[in-house]
Coordinates of C-alpha atoms and ligand atoms in Angstrom, one line a residue:
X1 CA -121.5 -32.3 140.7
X2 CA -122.7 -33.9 143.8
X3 CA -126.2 -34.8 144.2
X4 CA -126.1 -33.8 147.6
X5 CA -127.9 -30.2 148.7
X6 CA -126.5 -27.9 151.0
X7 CA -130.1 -26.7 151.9
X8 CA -133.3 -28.7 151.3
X9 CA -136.3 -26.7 152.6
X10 CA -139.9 -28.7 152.5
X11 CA -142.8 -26.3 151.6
X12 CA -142.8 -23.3 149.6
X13 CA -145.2 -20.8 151.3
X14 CA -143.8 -17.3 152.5
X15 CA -140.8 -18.5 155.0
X16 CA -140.1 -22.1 152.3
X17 CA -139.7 -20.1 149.0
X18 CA -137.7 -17.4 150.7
X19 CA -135.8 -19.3 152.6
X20 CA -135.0 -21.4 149.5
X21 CA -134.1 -18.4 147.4
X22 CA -131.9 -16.3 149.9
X23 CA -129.6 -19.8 150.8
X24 CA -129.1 -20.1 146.2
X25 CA -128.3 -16.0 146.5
X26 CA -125.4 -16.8 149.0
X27 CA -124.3 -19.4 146.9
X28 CA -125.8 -22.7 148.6
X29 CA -126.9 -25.3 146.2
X30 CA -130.6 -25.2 147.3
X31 CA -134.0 -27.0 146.5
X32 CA -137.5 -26.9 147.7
X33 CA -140.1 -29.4 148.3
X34 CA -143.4 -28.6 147.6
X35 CA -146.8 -30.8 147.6
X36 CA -149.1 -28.3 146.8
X37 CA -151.1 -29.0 143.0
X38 CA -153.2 -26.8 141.4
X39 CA -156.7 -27.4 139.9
X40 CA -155.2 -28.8 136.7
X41 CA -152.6 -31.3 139.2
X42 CA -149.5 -28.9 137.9
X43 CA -147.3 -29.1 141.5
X44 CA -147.7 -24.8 142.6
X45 CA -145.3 -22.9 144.6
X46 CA -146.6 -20.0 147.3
X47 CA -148.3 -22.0 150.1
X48 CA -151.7 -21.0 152.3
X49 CA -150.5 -17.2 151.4
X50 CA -150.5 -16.9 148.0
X51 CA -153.3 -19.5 147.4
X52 CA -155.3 -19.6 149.5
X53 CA -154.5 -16.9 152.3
X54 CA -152.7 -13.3 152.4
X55 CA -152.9 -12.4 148.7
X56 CA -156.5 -14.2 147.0
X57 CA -158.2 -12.4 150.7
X58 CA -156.5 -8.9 149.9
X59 CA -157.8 -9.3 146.0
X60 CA -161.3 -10.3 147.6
X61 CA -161.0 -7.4 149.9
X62 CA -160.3 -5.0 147.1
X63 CA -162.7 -5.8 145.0
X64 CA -165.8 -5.7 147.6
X65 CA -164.3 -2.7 148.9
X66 CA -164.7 -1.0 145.2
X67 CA -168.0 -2.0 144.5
X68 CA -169.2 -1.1 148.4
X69 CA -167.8 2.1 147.7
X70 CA -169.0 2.4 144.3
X71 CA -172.7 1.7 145.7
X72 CA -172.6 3.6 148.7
X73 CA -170.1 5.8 149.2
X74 CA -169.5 8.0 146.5
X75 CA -172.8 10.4 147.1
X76 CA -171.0 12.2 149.6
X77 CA -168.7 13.4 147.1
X78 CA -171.7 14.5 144.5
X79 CA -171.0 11.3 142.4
X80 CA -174.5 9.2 142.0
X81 CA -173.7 5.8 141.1
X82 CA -177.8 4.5 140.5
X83 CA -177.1 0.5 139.1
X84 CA -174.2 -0.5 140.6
X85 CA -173.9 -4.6 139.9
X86 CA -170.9 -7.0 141.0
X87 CA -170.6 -10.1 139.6
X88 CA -169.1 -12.7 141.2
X89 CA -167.2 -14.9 139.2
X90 CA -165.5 -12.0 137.8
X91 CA -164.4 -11.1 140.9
X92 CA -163.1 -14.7 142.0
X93 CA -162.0 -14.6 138.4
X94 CA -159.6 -11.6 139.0
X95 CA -158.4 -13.2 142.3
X96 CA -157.6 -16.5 140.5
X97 CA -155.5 -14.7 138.1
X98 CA -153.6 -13.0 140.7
X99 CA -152.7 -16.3 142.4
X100 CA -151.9 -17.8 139.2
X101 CA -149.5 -14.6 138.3
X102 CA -147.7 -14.9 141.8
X103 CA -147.6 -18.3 142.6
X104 CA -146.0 -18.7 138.6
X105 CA -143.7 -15.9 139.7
X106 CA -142.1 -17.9 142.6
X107 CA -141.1 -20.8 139.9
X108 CA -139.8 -18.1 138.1
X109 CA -137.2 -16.7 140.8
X110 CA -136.4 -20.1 141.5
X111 CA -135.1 -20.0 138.0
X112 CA -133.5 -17.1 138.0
X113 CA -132.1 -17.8 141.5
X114 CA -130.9 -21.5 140.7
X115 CA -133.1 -23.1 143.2
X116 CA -133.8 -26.5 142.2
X117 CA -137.9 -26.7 142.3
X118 CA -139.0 -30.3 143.0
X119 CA -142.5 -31.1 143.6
X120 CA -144.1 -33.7 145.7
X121 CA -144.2 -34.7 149.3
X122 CA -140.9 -34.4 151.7
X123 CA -140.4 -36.5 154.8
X124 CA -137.6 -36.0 156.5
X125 CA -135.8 -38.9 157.2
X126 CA -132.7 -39.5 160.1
X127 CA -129.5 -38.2 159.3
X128 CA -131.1 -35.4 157.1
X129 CA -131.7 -37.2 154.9
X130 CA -134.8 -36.4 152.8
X131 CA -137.8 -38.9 151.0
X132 CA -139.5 -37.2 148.0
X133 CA -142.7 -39.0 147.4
X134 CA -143.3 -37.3 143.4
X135 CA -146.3 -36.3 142.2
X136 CA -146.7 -39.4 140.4
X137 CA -145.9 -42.2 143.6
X138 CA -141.9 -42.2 142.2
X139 CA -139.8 -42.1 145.9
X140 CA -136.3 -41.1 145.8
X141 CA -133.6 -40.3 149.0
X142 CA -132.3 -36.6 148.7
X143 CA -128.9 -35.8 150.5
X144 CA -128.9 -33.0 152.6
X145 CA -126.1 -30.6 154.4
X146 CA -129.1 -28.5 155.9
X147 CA -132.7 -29.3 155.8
X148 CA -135.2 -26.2 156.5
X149 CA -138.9 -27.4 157.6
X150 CA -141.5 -25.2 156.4
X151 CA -144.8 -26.8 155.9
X152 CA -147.2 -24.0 157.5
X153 CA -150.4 -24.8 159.0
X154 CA -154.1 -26.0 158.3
X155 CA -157.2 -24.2 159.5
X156 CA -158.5 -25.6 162.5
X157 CA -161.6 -28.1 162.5
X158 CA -164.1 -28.1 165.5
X159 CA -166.2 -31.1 165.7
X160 CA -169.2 -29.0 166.6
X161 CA -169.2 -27.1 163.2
X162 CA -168.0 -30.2 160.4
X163 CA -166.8 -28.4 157.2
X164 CA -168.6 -29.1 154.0
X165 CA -167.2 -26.6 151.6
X166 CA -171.1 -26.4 150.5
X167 CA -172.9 -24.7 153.3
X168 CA -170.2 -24.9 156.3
X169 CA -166.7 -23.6 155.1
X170 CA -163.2 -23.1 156.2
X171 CA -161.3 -20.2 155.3
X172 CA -160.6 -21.5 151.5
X173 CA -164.0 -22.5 151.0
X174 CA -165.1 -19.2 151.8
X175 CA -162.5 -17.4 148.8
X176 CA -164.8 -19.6 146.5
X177 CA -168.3 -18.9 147.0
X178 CA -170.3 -18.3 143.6
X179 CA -172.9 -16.4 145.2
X180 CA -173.3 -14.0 147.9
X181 CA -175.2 -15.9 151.1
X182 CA -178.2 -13.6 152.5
X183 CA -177.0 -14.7 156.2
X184 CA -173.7 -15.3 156.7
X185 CA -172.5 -16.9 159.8
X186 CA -169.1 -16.7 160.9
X187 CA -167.4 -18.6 163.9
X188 CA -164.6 -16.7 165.5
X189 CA -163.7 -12.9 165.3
X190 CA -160.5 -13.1 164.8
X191 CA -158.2 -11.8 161.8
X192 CA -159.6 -14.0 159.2
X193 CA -163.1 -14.0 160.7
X194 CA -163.4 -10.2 160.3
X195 CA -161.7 -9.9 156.6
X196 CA -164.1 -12.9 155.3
X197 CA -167.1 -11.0 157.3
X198 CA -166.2 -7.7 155.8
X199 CA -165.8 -9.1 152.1
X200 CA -169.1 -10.6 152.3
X201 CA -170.9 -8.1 154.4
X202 CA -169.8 -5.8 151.7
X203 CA -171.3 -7.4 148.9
X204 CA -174.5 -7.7 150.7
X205 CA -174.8 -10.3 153.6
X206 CA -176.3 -10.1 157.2
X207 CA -172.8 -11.1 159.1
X208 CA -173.4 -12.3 162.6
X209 CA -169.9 -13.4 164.2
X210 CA -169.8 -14.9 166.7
X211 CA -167.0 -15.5 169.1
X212 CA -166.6 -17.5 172.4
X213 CA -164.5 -14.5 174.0
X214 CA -165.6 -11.7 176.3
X215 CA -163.2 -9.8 175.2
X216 CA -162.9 -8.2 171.5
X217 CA -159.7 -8.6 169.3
X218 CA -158.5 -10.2 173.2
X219 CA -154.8 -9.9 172.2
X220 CA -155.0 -6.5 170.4
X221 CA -154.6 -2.9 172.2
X222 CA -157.3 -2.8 174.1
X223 CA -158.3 0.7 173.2
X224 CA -158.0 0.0 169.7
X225 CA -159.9 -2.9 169.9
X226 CA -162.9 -1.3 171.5
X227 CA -162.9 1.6 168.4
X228 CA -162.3 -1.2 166.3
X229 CA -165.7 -2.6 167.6
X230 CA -167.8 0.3 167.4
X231 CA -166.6 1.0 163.6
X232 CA -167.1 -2.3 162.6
X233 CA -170.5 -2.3 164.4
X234 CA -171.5 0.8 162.9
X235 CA -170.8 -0.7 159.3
X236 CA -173.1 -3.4 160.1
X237 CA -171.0 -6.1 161.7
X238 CA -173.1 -8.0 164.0
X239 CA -170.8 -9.2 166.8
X240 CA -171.3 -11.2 169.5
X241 CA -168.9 -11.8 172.0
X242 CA -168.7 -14.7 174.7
X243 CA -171.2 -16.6 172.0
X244 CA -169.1 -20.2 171.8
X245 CA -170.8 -22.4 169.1
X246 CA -171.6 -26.1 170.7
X247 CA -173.4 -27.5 167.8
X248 CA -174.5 -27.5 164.2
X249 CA -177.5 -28.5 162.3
X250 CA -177.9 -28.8 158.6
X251 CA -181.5 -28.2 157.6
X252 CA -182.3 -28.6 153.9
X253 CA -180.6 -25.8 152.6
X254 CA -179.6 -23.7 155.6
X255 CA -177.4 -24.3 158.9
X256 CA -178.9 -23.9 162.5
X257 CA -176.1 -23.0 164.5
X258 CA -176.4 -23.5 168.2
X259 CA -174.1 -21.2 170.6
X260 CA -173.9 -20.7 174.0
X261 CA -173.1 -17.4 176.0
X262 CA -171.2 -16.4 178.8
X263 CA -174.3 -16.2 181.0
X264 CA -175.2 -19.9 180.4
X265 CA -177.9 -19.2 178.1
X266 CA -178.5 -21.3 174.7
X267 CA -179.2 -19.6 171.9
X268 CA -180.1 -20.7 167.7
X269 CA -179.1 -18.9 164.9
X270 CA -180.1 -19.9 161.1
X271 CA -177.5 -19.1 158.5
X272 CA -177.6 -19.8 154.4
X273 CA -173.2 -20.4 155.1
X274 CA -170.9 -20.6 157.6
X275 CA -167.3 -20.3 157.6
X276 CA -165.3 -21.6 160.3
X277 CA -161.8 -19.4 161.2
X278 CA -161.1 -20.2 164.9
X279 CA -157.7 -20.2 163.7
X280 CA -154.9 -22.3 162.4
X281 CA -152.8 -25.0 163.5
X282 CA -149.3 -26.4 162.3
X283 CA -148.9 -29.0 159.6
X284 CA -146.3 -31.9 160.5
X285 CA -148.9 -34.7 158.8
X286 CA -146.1 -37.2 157.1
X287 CA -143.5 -34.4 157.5
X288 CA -141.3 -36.1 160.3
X289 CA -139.9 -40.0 160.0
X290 CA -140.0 -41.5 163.9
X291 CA -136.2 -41.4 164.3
X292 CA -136.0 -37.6 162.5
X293 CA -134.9 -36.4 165.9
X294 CA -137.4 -33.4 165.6
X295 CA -139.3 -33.0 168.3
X296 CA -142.7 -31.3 168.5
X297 CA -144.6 -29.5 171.2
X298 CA -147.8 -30.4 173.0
X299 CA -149.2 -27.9 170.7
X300 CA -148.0 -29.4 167.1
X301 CA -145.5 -26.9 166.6
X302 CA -142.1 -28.3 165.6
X303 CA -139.8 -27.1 168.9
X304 CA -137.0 -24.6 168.0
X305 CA -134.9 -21.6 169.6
X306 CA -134.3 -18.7 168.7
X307 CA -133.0 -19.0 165.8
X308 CA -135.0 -21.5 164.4
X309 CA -133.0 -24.5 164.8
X310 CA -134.5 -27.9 166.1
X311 CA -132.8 -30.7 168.1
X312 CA -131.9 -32.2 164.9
X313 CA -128.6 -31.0 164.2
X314 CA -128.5 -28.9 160.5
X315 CA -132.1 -29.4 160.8
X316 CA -134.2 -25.8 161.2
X317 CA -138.2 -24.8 161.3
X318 CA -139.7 -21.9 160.0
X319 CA -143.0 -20.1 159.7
X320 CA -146.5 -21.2 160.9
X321 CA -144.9 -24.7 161.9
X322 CA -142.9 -22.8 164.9
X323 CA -143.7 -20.8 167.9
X324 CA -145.3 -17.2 167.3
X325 CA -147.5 -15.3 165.5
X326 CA -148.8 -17.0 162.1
X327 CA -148.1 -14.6 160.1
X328 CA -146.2 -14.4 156.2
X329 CA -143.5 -11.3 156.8
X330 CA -142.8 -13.2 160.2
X331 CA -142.2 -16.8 158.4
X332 CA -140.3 -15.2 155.7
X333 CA -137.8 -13.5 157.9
X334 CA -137.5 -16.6 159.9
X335 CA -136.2 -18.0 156.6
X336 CA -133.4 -15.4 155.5
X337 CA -132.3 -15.6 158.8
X338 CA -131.9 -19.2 159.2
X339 CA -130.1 -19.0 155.1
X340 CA -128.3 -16.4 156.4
X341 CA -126.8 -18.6 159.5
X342 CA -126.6 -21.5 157.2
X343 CA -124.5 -19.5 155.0
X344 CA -122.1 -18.3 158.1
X345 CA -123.4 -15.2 158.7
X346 CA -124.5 -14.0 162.5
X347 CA -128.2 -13.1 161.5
X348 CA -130.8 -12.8 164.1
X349 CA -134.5 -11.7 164.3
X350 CA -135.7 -9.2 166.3
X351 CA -139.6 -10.6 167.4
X352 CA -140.6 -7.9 169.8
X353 CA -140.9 -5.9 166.3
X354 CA -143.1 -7.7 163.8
X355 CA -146.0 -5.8 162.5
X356 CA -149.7 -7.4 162.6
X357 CA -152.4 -6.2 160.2
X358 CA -155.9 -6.5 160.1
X359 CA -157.0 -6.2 156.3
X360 CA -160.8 -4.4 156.7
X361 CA -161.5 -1.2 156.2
X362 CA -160.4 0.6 158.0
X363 CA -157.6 -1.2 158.6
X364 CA -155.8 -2.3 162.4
X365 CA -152.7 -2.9 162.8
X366 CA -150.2 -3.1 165.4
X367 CA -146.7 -3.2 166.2
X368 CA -144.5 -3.9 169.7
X369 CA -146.1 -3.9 173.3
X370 CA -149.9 -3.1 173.9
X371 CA -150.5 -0.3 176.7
X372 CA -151.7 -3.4 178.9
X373 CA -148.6 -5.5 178.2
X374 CA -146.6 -2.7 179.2
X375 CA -148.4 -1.8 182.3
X376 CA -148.5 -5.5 183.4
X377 CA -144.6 -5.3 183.2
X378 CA -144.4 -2.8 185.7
X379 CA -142.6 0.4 183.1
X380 CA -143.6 3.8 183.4
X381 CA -144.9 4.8 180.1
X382 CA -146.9 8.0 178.3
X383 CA -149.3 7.2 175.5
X384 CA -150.0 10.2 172.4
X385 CA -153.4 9.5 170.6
X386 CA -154.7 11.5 167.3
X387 CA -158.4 10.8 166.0
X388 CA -158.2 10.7 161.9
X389 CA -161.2 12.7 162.2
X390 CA -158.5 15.8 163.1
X391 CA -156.9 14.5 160.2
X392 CA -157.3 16.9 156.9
X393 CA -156.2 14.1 154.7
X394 CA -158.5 11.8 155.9
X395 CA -161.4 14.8 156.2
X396 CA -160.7 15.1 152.9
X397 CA -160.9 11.4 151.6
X398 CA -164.2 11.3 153.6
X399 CA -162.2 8.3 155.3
X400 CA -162.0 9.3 159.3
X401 CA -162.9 6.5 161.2
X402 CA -160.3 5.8 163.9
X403 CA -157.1 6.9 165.6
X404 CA -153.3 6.4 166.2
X405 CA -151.7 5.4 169.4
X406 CA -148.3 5.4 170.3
X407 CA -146.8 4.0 173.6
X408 CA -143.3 5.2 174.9
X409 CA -141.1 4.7 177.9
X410 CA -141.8 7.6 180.4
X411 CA -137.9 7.6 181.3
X412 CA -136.4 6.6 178.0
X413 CA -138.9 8.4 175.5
X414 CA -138.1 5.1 173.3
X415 CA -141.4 3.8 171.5
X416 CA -142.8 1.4 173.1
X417 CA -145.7 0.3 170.9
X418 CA -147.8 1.7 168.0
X419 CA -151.6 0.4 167.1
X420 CA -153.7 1.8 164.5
X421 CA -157.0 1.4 163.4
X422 CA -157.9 3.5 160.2
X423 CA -157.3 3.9 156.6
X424 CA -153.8 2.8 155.7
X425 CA -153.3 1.4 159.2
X426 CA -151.2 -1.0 157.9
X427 CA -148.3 1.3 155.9
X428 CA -148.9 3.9 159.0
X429 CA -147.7 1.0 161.5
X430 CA -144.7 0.1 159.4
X431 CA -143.5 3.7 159.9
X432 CA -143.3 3.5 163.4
X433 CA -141.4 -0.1 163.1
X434 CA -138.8 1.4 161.0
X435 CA -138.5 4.2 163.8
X436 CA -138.8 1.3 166.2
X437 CA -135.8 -0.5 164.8
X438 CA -133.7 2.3 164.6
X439 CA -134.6 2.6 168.8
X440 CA -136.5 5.8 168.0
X441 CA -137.6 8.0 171.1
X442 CA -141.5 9.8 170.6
X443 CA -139.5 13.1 170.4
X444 CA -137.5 11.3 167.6
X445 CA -140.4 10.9 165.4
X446 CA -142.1 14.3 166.2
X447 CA -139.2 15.9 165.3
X448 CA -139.2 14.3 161.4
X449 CA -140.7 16.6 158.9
X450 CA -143.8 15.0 157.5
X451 CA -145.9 15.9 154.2
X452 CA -148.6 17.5 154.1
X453 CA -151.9 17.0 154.2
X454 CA -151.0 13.2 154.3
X455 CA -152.1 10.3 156.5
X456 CA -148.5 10.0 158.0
X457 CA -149.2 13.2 159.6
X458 CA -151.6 11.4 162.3
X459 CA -148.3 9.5 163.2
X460 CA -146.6 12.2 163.7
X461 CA -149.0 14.3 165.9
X462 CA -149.5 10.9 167.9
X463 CA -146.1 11.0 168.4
X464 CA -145.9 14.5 169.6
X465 CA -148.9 13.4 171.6
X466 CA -146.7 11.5 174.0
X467 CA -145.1 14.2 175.8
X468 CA -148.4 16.8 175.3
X469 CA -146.7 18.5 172.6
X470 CA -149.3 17.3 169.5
X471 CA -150.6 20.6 167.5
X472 CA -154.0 19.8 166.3
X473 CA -155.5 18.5 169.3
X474 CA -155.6 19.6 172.9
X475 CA -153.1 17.8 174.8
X476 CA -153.9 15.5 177.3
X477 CA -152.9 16.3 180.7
X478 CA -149.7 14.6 181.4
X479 CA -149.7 11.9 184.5
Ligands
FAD1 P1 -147.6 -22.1 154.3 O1 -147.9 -20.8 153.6 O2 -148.8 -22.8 154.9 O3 -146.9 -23.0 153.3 C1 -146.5 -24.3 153.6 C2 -146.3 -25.1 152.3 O4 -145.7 -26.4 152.6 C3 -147.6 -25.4 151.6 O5 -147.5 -25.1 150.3 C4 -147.7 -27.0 151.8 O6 -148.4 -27.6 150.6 C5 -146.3 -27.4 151.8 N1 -146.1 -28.7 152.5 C6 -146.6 -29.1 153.7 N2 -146.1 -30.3 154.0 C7 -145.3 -30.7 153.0 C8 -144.5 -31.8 152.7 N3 -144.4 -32.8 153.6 N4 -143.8 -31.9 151.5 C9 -143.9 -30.8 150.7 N5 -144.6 -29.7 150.9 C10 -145.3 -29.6 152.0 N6 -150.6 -13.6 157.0 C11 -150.1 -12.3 156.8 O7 -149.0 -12.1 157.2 N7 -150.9 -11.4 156.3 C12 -152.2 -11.6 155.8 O8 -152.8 -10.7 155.3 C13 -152.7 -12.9 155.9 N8 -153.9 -13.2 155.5 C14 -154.3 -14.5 155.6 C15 -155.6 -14.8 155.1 C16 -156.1 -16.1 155.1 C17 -157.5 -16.4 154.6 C18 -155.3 -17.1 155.7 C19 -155.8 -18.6 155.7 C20 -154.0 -16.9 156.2 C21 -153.5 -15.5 156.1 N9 -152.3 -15.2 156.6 C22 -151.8 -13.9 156.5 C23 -151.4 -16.2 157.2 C24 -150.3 -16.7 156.2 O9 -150.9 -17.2 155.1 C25 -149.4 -17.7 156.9 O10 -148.9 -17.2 158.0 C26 -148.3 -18.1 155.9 O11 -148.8 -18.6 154.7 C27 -147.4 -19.1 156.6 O12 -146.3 -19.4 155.7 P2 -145.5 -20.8 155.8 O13 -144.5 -20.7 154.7 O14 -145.1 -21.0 157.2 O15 -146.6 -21.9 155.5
AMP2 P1 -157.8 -16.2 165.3 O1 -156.9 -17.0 166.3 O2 -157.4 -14.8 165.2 O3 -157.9 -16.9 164.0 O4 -159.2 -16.2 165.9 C1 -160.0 -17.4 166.1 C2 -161.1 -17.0 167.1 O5 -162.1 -18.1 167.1 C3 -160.6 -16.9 168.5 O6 -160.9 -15.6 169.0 C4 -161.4 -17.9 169.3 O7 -161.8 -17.5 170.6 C5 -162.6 -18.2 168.5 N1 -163.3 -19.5 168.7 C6 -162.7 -20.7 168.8 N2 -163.6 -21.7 169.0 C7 -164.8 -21.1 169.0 C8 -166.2 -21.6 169.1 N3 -166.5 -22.8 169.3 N4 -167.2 -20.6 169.0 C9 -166.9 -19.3 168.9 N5 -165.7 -18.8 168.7 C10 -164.6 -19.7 168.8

């Protein structure tokens, strides 16, 4: 047998390992790169998201959301839960053995897949060609038909806030802390700013975020961003918009945090941590030889159309390297569809349909065009809304904070748009993208029987919203 690959891919996070394992299931002889080590040096599959992003933050999230409730939030239901304790290390205990469990899992559908797991550092070379750098300094050439580039991205530093991992973190730093701070400090209010906040707010710290924006959850609905502000308020959030943090001071044991607001004026804030999430940027660190023929944007990110192919020919990018959101689901499609295309098939991606979920409680999430995007593009549209406080399943699981909001095309009826913040936000959204695929009109969806009492049924009535048909609220007056 040839040594030669027909795909290489370089990383294994979300959109490398799938990528990897969809090109062996259609019979490509396949093998992924990947540098990441674990705490005992053993090379580990799974990327930012299983260790240190999507998956050890949902185990985090859990857990503080359990004892909160446990503490708090049973008394309503006649439980009294005096003595409630959470101890730390067992919970980054837990979350450790969940990364270890999924991470393990990946090398074992290599296996089972016949993807050929190497680990170390890729470079790709001209000609795709392919340097492996082992873990232990051996360099070898590997052949390539196909070479797939998927080495994600690294938090972002700002020189004004210098990460320590002891009293200013980044996002990983702040899945590892032994102790819960008594004032927390978060810069930016953002997806991972508000899951971090809301673990450790949860467990017992002041959190002040603050964020150099006006504008709340800017890219979100903006309807659902502004009830997302007042819940998370309510739950004792402290955020500050247009705050942008110029400077950092460490004093003995704390961290003076300097920040500037909209209105010019300088304000200091003393915190016992600080994580830093004002976002991510992609990796390409040692990734690309000079004469790789990949280019990269004046942003980092590898350039690529489409359908994820570079300039290099046989050479594709994938995931948090490319253009787009940075998010798992979207990386890992990126990756079936480019094995797929490698494989001969005529797979495409739709992008206008990629779900985006904010993990707090409740949750927000999101799918398609926000009611501003599609007013700015000049289509008639109607917009149903349903408060889960009209909701008897969520009455019932004392869980009503929020709403549903659907967007539609006021001609075509077709769904436009869906955001959600509440409880289940997430699996609620992913409803409507399933309708959305299938080019679902509002009518469409109010016309599916849903269970009842369930969640779902705010969906629904949101649905029937659009065209003032919804049952268990008055309809608004249609424009
Ligand atoms: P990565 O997961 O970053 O994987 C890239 C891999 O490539 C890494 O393992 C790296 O070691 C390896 N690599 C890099 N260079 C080389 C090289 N030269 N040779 C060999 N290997 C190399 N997204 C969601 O969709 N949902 C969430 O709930 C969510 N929560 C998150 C929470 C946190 C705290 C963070 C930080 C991120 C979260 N994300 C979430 C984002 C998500 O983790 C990323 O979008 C996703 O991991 C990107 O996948 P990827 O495969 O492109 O890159
Ligand atoms: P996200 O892109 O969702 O990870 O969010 C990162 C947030 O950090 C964005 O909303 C940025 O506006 C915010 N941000 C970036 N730099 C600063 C800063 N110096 N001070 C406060 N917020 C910041």
């Amino acid at each position: 047998m040839s040594d030669k690959y027909d795909v290489v891919v370089i990383g294994s996070g979300p959109a490398g390992y799938v990528a990897a394992i969809r090109a062996a299931q259609l019979g490509l002889k396949a093998a992924c790169i990947e540098k990441w080590k674990n705490n005992e040096g053993a090379g580990v599959n799974g990327g930012t998201c299983l260790n240190v992003g999507c998956i050890p933050s949902k185990a985090l999230l859990d857990s503080s959301y359990k004892y909160h409730e446990a503490a708090e939030g049973l008394a309503v239901h006649g439980i009294s839960t005096a003595g409630v304790e959470m101890d730390i290390q067992a919970m980054l205990g837990r979350k450790d053995k969940i990364v270890k469990q999924l991470t393990g899992g990946i090398a074992g559908l290599f296996k089972a897949n016949g993807v050929t797991a190497l680990y170390g550092t890729g470079k790709l070379l001209a000609a795709k060609k392919v340097e492996l750098t082992d873990n232990n300094g051996v360099v070898s050439v590997i052949d390539a038909e196909n070479v797939i580039l998927a080495s994600g991205s690294l938090p972002i530093a700002i020189p004004v806030a210098p990460v320590d991992n002891d009293l200013i973190l980044d996002s990983t730093g702040a899945l590892e802390m032994g102790e819960v701070p008594e004032r927390l400090g978060v810069i930016g209010a953002g997806v991972i700013g508000l899951e971090l906040g809301s673990v450790w707010g949860r467990l017992g710290s002041k959190v002040v975020l603050l964020e150099a924006l006006d504008d709340f959850l800017a890219i979100m609905d903006k309807a659902i961003a502004k009830e997302s502000k007042k819940i998370f308020t309510k739950q004792g959030l402290d955020i500050r918009l247009g705050a942008r943090v110029t400077g950092t001071e460490i004093k003995g044991r704390e961290v003076e945090v300097t920040y500037k607001t909209t209105a010019g004026e300088e304000l200091k804030e003393t915190f016992d941590k600080l994580i830093v999430c004002v976002g991510r940027r992609p990796f390409t660190q040692g990734l690309l030889a000079p004469d790789s023929g990949v280019d990269v944007d004046d942003r980092g990110s590898v350039y690529v159309n489409d359908f994820c192919a570079t300039n290099a020919p046989g050479v594709y990018a994938v995931g948090d390297l490319v253009r787009g959101p940075m998010l798992a689901h979207k990386g890992s499609e990126e990756g079936v569809m480019v094995a797929e295309r490698i494989a001969g098939h005529k797979a495409q991606m739709n992008y206008d349909i990629v779900p985006n979920v904010i993990y707090t409680h409740p949750e927000v999430a999101s799918v398609g065009q926000t009611e501003e995007q599609v007013k700015a593009a000049g289509e008639p549209y109607n917009v149903g809304t349903f408060p889960f406080v009209a909701s008897g399943r969520a009455l019932a699981a004392n869980d009503t904070d929020g709403m549903v909001k659907i967007i539609a095309h006021a001609d075509t009826d077709r769904i436009l748009g869906c955001h959600i913040v509440g409880p289940s936000a997430a699996d609620l959204t992913q409803q409507v993208a399933i309708a959305m695929e299938f080019g679902s009109s509002a009518e469409d969806l109010g016309m599916i029987v849903f269970g009842h009492p369930t969640l779902s049924e705010a969906v629904h009535e949101a649905a029937l919203a659009v065209n003032g048909g919804a049952i268990h609220i008055p309809n608004r007056k249609r424009r």
